[in-house]
mmCIF file of C-alpha atoms in Angstrom:
data_model
loop_
_atom_site.group_PDB
_atom_site.id
_atom_site.type_symbol
_atom_site.label_atom_id
_atom_site.label_comp_id
_atom_site.label_asym_id
_atom_site.label_seq_id
_atom_site.Cartn_x
_atom_site.Cartn_y
_atom_site.Cartn_z
ATOM 1 C CA UNK A 1 -147.546 12.099 55.688
ATOM 2 C CA UNK A 2 -150.552 9.434 55.347
ATOM 3 C CA UNK A 3 -150.374 8.014 51.925
ATOM 4 C CA UNK A 4 -153.759 7.814 49.810
ATOM 5 C CA UNK A 5 -154.231 4.231 50.780
ATOM 6 C CA UNK A 6 -154.002 5.312 54.364
ATOM 7 C CA UNK A 7 -156.440 8.656 53.892
ATOM 8 C CA UNK A 8 -159.175 5.574 52.526
ATOM 9 C CA UNK A 9 -158.918 3.520 55.131
ATOM 10 C CA UNK A 10 -159.377 6.144 57.733
ATOM 11 C CA UNK A 11 -162.065 7.770 55.630
ATOM 12 C CA UNK A 12 -164.131 4.550 55.568
ATOM 13 C CA UNK A 13 -163.281 2.923 59.592
ATOM 14 C CA UNK A 14 -165.351 6.711 60.209
ATOM 15 C CA UNK A 15 -167.815 5.836 57.738
ATOM 16 C CA UNK A 16 -168.953 2.938 59.838
ATOM 17 C CA UNK A 17 -172.448 4.427 61.389
ATOM 18 C CA UNK A 18 -172.970 4.183 64.929
ATOM 19 C CA UNK A 19 -174.969 0.855 65.854
ATOM 20 C CA UNK A 20 -172.899 -0.853 62.891
ATOM 21 C CA UNK A 21 -169.920 -2.821 62.728
ATOM 22 C CA UNK A 22 -167.902 -3.661 60.037
ATOM 23 C CA UNK A 23 -164.703 -6.157 59.662
ATOM 24 C CA UNK A 24 -161.232 -5.389 58.926
ATOM 25 C CA UNK A 25 -161.969 -6.899 55.527
ATOM 26 C CA UNK A 26 -164.903 -5.176 54.550
ATOM 27 C CA UNK A 27 -162.923 -2.172 55.884
ATOM 28 C CA UNK A 28 -160.308 -2.615 53.301
ATOM 29 C CA UNK A 29 -162.480 -3.379 50.271
ATOM 30 C CA UNK A 30 -164.645 0.031 50.838
ATOM 31 C CA UNK A 31 -161.569 1.642 50.813
ATOM 32 C CA UNK A 32 -159.963 0.282 47.663
ATOM 33 C CA UNK A 33 -157.296 -1.353 48.902
ATOM 34 C CA UNK A 34 -155.139 -3.297 45.920
ATOM 35 C CA UNK A 35 -155.664 -6.401 47.887
ATOM 36 C CA UNK A 36 -159.168 -5.943 48.660
ATOM 37 C CA UNK A 37 -160.622 -7.934 51.568
ATOM 38 C CA UNK A 38 -156.844 -9.267 52.002
ATOM 39 C CA UNK A 39 -155.589 -5.647 52.952
ATOM 40 C CA UNK A 40 -157.525 -6.459 56.754
ATOM 41 C CA UNK A 41 -153.645 -6.105 58.190
ATOM 42 C CA UNK A 42 -153.529 -2.895 56.980
ATOM 43 C CA UNK A 43 -156.482 -1.985 58.650
ATOM 44 C CA UNK A 44 -155.006 -3.482 61.664
ATOM 45 C CA UNK A 45 -151.728 -1.560 61.868
ATOM 46 C CA UNK A 46 -154.018 1.633 61.436
ATOM 47 C CA UNK A 47 -156.487 0.991 63.592
ATOM 48 C CA UNK A 48 -153.644 0.227 66.296
ATOM 49 C CA UNK A 49 -151.450 3.290 65.016
ATOM 50 C CA UNK A 50 -153.936 6.165 65.031
ATOM 51 C CA UNK A 51 -157.069 5.403 66.668
ATOM 52 C CA UNK A 52 -156.437 7.555 69.434
ATOM 53 C CA UNK A 53 -155.005 10.220 67.697
ATOM 54 C CA UNK A 54 -157.287 10.487 64.881
ATOM 55 C CA UNK A 55 -160.366 9.712 66.825
ATOM 56 C CA UNK A 56 -161.310 6.767 64.984
ATOM 57 C CA UNK A 57 -164.527 4.930 66.175
ATOM 58 C CA UNK A 58 -162.618 1.689 66.410
ATOM 59 C CA UNK A 59 -164.871 -0.323 68.794
ATOM 60 C CA UNK A 60 -166.939 -0.388 65.864
ATOM 61 C CA UNK A 61 -164.222 -2.774 63.647
ATOM 62 C CA UNK A 62 -164.604 -6.401 64.020
ATOM 63 C CA UNK A 63 -163.555 -10.045 62.736
ATOM 64 C CA UNK A 64 -165.603 -10.937 59.675
ATOM 65 C CA UNK A 65 -167.504 -13.285 61.288
ATOM 66 C CA UNK A 66 -168.538 -10.622 64.541
ATOM 67 C CA UNK A 67 -166.355 -11.655 67.167
ATOM 68 C CA UNK A 68 -163.905 -9.212 68.806
ATOM 69 C CA UNK A 69 -160.722 -8.992 68.133
ATOM 70 C CA UNK A 70 -159.147 -7.642 71.242
ATOM 71 C CA UNK A 71 -158.009 -10.162 74.083
ATOM 72 C CA UNK A 72 -159.963 -10.310 77.668
ATOM 73 C CA UNK A 73 -158.012 -7.623 80.011
ATOM 74 C CA UNK A 74 -156.629 -5.673 76.632
ATOM 75 C CA UNK A 75 -159.605 -3.868 75.379
ATOM 76 C CA UNK A 76 -162.498 -6.811 74.595
ATOM 77 C CA UNK A 77 -164.085 -5.370 77.718
ATOM 78 C CA UNK A 78 -164.372 -1.982 76.344
ATOM 79 C CA UNK A 79 -165.387 -2.590 72.714
ATOM 80 C CA UNK A 80 -168.114 -5.178 73.762
ATOM 81 C CA UNK A 81 -169.318 -1.900 76.323
ATOM 82 C CA UNK A 82 -168.926 0.839 73.615
ATOM 83 C CA UNK A 83 -171.147 -1.438 71.218
ATOM 84 C CA UNK A 84 -173.915 -2.216 73.247
ATOM 85 C CA UNK A 85 -174.543 1.448 74.229
ATOM 86 C CA UNK A 86 -174.734 1.241 70.586
ATOM 87 C CA UNK A 87 -177.564 -1.057 70.750
ATOM 88 C CA UNK A 88 -175.474 -3.750 68.564
ATOM 89 C CA UNK A 89 -176.873 -7.405 69.121
ATOM 90 C CA UNK A 90 -174.435 -9.651 70.166
ATOM 91 C CA UNK A 91 -175.453 -13.772 69.838
ATOM 92 C CA UNK A 92 -175.068 -15.870 72.596
ATOM 93 C CA UNK A 93 -171.454 -16.827 71.594
ATOM 94 C CA UNK A 94 -170.271 -13.407 71.795
ATOM 95 C CA UNK A 95 -170.110 -12.199 67.757
ATOM 96 C CA UNK A 96 -172.164 -9.191 66.137
ATOM 97 C CA UNK A 97 -175.212 -10.610 64.585
ATOM 98 C CA UNK A 98 -175.488 -10.230 60.879
ATOM 99 C CA UNK A 99 -177.917 -7.580 61.177
ATOM 100 C CA UNK A 100 -175.701 -5.639 63.195
ATOM 101 C CA UNK A 101 -173.249 -5.122 60.334
ATOM 102 C CA UNK A 102 -172.948 -2.542 57.894
ATOM 103 C CA UNK A 103 -174.105 -2.478 54.207
ATOM 104 C CA UNK A 104 -170.543 -0.447 53.370
ATOM 105 C CA UNK A 105 -172.331 2.593 51.942
ATOM 106 C CA UNK A 106 -172.476 6.382 53.547
ATOM 107 C CA UNK A 107 -175.001 7.105 56.005
ATOM 108 C CA UNK A 108 -178.286 9.028 54.439
#
C-alpha cells in the first residue's frame, strides 16, 4: 500500500500540465516532502517503479537545469520526442527553456 507521501508525489506528477516540465525537486516540494527539494530521490524512485503501472507522464519530469536525466539509448530520445510533441522548447544545449517549467499551480 502506498504511503500518503507517495500518493502526494503521484498527484504532483500528474498535475504537471501538457507542454510543461517540472524538476524532480519541484515535484517533491509540491508534494510537501519533509525534505523539500531534497526529496528529489524519492521522486526518482517513484517514477522508476510506478510510471507504467500508474500511467504517469514521466517524460515531463527533468533535472532542475532542464536537462533530461535519462541517458542516450536508455530513454533520453523518447523523452525528448514526447516533450517536443508537446511543444516544449529546448535551448541549444538540449535543456528545456525556463519558460517550459510549470509554475506548480493546478491547471485551470
